[in-house]
PDB file of C-alpha atoms in Angstrom:
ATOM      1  CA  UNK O   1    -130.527-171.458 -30.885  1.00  0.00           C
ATOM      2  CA  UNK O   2    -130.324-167.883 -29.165  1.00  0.00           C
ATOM      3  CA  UNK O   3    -131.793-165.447 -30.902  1.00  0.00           C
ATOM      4  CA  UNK O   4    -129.498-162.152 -31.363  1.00  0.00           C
ATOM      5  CA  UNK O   5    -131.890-159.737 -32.245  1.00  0.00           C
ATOM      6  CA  UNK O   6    -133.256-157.386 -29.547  1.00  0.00           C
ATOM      7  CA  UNK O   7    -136.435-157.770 -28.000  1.00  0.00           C
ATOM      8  CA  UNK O   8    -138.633-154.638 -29.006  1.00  0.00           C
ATOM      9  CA  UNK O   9    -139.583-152.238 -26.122  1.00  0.00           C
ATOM     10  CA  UNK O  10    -142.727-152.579 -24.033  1.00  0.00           C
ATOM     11  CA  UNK O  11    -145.622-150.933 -25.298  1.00  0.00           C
ATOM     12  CA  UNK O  12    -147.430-148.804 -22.399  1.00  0.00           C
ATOM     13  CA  UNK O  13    -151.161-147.658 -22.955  1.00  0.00           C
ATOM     14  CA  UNK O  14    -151.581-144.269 -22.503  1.00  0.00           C
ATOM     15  CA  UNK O  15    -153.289-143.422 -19.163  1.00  0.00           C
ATOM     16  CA  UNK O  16    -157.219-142.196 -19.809  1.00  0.00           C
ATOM     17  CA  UNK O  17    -158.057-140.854 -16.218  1.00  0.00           C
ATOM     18  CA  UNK O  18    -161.018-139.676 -16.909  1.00  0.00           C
ATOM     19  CA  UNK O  19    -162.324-143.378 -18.513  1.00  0.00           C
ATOM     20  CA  UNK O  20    -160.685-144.814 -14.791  1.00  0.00           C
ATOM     21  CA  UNK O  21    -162.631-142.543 -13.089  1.00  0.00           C
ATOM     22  CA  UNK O  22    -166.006-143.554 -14.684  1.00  0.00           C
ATOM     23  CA  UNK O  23    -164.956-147.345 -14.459  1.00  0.00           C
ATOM     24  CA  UNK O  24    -164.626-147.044 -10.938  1.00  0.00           C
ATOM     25  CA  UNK O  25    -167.834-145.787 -10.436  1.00  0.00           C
ATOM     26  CA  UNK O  26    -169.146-148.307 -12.590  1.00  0.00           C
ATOM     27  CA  UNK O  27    -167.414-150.525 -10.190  1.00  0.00           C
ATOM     28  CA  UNK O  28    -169.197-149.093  -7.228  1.00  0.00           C
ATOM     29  CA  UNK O  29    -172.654-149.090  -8.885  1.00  0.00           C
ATOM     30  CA  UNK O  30    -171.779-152.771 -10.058  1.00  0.00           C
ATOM     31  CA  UNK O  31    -174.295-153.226 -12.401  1.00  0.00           C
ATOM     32  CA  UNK O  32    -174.101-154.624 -16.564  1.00  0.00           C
ATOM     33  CA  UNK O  33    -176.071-151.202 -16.996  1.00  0.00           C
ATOM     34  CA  UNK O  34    -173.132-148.985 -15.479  1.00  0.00           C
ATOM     35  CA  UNK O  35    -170.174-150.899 -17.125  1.00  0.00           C
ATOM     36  CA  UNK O  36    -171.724-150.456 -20.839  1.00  0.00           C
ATOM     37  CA  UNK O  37    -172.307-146.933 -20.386  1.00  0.00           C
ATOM     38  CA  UNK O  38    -168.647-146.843 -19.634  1.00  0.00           C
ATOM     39  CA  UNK O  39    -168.140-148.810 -22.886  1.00  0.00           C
ATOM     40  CA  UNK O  40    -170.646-146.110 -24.567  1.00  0.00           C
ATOM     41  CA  UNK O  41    -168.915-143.175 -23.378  1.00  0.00           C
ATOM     42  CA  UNK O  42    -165.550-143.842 -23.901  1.00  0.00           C
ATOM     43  CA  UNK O  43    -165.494-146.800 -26.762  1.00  0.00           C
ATOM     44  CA  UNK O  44    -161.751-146.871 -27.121  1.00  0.00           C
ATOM     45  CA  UNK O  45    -161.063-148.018 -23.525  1.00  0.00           C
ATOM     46  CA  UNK O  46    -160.440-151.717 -23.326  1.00  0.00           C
ATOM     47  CA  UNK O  47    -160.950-152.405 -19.502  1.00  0.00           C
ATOM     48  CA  UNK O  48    -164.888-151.332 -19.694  1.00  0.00           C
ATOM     49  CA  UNK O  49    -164.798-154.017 -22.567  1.00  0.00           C
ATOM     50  CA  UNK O  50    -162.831-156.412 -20.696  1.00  0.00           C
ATOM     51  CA  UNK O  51    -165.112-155.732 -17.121  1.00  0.00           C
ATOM     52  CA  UNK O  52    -168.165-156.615 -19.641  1.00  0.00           C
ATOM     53  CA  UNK O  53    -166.898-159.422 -20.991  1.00  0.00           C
ATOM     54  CA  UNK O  54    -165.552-161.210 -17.744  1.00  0.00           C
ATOM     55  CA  UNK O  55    -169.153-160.710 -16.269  1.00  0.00           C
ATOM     56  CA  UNK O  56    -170.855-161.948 -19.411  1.00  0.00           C
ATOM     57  CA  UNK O  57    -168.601-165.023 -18.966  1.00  0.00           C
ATOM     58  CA  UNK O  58    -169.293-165.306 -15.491  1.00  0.00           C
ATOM     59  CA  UNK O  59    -173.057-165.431 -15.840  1.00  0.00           C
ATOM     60  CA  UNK O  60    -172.587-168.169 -18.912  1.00  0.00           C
ATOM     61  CA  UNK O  61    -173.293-165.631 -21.968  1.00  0.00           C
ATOM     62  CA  UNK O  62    -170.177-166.981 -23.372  1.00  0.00           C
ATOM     63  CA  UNK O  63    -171.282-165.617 -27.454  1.00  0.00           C
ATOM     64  CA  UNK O  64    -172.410-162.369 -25.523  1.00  0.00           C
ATOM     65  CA  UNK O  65    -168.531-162.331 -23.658  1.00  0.00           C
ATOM     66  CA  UNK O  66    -166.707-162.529 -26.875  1.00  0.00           C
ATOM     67  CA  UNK O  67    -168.974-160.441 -28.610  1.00  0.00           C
ATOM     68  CA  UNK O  68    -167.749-157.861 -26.051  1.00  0.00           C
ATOM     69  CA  UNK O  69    -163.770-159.255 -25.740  1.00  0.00           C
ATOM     70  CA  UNK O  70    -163.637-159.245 -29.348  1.00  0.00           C
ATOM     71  CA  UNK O  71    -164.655-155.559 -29.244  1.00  0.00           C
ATOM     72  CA  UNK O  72    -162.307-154.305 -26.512  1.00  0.00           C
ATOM     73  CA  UNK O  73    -159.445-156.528 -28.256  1.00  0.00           C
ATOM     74  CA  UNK O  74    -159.741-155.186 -31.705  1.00  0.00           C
ATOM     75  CA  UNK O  75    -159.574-151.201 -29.996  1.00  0.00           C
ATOM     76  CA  UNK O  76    -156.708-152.567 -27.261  1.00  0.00           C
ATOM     77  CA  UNK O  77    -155.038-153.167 -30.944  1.00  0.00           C
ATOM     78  CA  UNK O  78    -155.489-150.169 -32.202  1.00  0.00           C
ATOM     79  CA  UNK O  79    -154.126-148.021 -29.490  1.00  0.00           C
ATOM     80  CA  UNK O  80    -151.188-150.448 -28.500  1.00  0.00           C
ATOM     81  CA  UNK O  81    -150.174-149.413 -32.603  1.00  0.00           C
ATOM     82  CA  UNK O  82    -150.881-146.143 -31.672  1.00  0.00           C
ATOM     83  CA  UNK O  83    -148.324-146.378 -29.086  1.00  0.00           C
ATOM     84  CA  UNK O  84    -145.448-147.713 -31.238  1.00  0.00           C
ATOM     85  CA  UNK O  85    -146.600-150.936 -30.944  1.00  0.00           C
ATOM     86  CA  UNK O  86    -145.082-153.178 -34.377  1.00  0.00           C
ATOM     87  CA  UNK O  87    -147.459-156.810 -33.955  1.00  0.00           C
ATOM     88  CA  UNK O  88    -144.840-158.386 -31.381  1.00  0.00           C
ATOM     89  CA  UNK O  89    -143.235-157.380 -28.055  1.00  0.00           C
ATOM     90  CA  UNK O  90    -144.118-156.793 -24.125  1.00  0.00           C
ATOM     91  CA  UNK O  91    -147.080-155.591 -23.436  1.00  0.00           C
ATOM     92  CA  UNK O  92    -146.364-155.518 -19.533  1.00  0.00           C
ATOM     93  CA  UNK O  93    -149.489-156.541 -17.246  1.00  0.00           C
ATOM     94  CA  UNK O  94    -148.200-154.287 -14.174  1.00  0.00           C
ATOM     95  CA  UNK O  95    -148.529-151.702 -16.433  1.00  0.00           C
ATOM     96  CA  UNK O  96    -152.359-150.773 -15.171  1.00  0.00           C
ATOM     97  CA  UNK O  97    -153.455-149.236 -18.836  1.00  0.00           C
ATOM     98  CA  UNK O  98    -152.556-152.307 -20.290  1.00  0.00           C
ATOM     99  CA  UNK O  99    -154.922-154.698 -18.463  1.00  0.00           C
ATOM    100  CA  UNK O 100    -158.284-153.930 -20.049  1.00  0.00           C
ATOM    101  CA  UNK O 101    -156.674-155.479 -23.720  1.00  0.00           C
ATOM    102  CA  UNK O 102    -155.481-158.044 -21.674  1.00  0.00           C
ATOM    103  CA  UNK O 103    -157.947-158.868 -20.140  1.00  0.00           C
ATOM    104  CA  UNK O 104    -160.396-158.529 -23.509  1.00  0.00           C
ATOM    105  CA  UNK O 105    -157.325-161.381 -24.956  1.00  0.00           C
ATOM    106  CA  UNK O 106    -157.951-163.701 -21.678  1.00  0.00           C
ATOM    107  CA  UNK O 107    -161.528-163.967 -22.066  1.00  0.00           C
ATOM    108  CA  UNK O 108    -161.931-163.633 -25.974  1.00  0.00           C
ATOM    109  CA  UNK O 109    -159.754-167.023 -25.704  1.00  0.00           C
ATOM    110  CA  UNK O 110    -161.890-168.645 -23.334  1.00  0.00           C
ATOM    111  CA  UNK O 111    -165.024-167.567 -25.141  1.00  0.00           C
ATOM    112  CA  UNK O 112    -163.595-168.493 -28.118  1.00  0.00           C
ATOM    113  CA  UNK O 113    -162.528-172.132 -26.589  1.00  0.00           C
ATOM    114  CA  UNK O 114    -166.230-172.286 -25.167  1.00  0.00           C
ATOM    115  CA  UNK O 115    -168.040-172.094 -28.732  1.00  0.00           C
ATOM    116  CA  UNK O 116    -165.893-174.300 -30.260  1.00  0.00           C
ATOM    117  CA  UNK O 117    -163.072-172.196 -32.002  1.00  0.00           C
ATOM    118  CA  UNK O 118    -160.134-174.256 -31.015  1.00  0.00           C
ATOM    119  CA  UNK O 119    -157.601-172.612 -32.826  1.00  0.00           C
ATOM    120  CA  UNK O 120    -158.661-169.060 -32.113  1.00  0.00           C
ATOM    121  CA  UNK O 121    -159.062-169.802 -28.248  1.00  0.00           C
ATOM    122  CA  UNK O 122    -155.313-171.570 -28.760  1.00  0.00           C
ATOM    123  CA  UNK O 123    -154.006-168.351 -31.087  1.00  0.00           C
ATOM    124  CA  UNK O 124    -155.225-166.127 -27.832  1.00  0.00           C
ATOM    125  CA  UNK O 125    -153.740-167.855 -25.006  1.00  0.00           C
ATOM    126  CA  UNK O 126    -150.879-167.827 -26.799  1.00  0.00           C
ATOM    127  CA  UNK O 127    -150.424-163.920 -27.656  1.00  0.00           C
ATOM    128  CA  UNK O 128    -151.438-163.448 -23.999  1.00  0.00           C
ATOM    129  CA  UNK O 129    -148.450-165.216 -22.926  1.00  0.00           C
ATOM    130  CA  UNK O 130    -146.228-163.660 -25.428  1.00  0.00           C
ATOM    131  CA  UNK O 131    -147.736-160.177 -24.259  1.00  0.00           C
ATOM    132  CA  UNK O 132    -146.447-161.240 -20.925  1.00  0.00           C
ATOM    133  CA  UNK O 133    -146.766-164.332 -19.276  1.00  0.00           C
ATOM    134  CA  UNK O 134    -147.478-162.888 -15.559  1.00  0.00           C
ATOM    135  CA  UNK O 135    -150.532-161.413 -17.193  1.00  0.00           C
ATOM    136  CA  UNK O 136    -151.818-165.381 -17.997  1.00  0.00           C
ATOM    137  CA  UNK O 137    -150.834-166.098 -14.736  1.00  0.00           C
ATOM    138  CA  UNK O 138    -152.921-163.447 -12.973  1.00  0.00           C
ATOM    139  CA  UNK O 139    -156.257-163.474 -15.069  1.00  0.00           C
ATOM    140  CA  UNK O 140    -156.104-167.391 -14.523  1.00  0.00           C
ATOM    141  CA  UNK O 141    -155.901-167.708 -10.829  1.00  0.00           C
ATOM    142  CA  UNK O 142    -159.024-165.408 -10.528  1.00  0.00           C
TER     143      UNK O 142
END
């Protein structure tokens, strides 16, 4: 069955240059300490969550990564509805603003999978895709 109602627009995150600027320094320093004074000074900006998180999960704090994915999901929320966003519809991964709440949604699902929270690691993975599948396909091959 084809479904005959448009697809809504994609939702674009507004850029934050500033918030870039102090994430790539972060990324230069490349410490835990630089990233979450990122997250401290600018606690609206999903990618300093989602850099936190991924490194959390890296070095197996997997209730310290979604403590931190959960955080930079729930704000990546907020400013997608901010942006017109209506709970469904692209949220484009080549769109560079958009990857820190993606990013927060990849590893909040594999956190979530890790402690044993089935359906929300399942729920995740599956709004990622939605969101846009090239986005699942990129945070997975890293």
């Amino acid at each position: 069955m084809q479904n005959l109602l448009p697809e809504p627009p994609a939702t674009r995150l507004p850029v934050n240059d500033e918030a870039d600027a102090a994430l790539a320094a972060a990324d230069e320093a490349g410490t835990d300490e630089a990233y979450a004074s990122v997250a401290a000074g600018f606690p609206t900006y999903s990618a300093a969550w989602g850099e936190l998180a991924a490194r959390a999960f890296a070095q197996d704090q997997v209730v310290t990564a979604y403590a931190y994915a959960r955080t930079g999901y729930h704000r990546g929320l907020d400013q997608l509805r901010r942006s017109g966003w209506k709970g469904h519809g692209p949220v484009p991964w080549s769109h560079e603003p958009n990857r820190g709440f993606l990013r927060c949604l990849y590893v909040l699902s594999r956190a979530a999978d890790e402690i044993g929270e089935a359906d929300e690691a399942a729920r995740c993975a599956q709004f990622l895709r939605d969101c846009d599948p090239e986005a699942a396909d990129a945070l997975a091959s890293n």
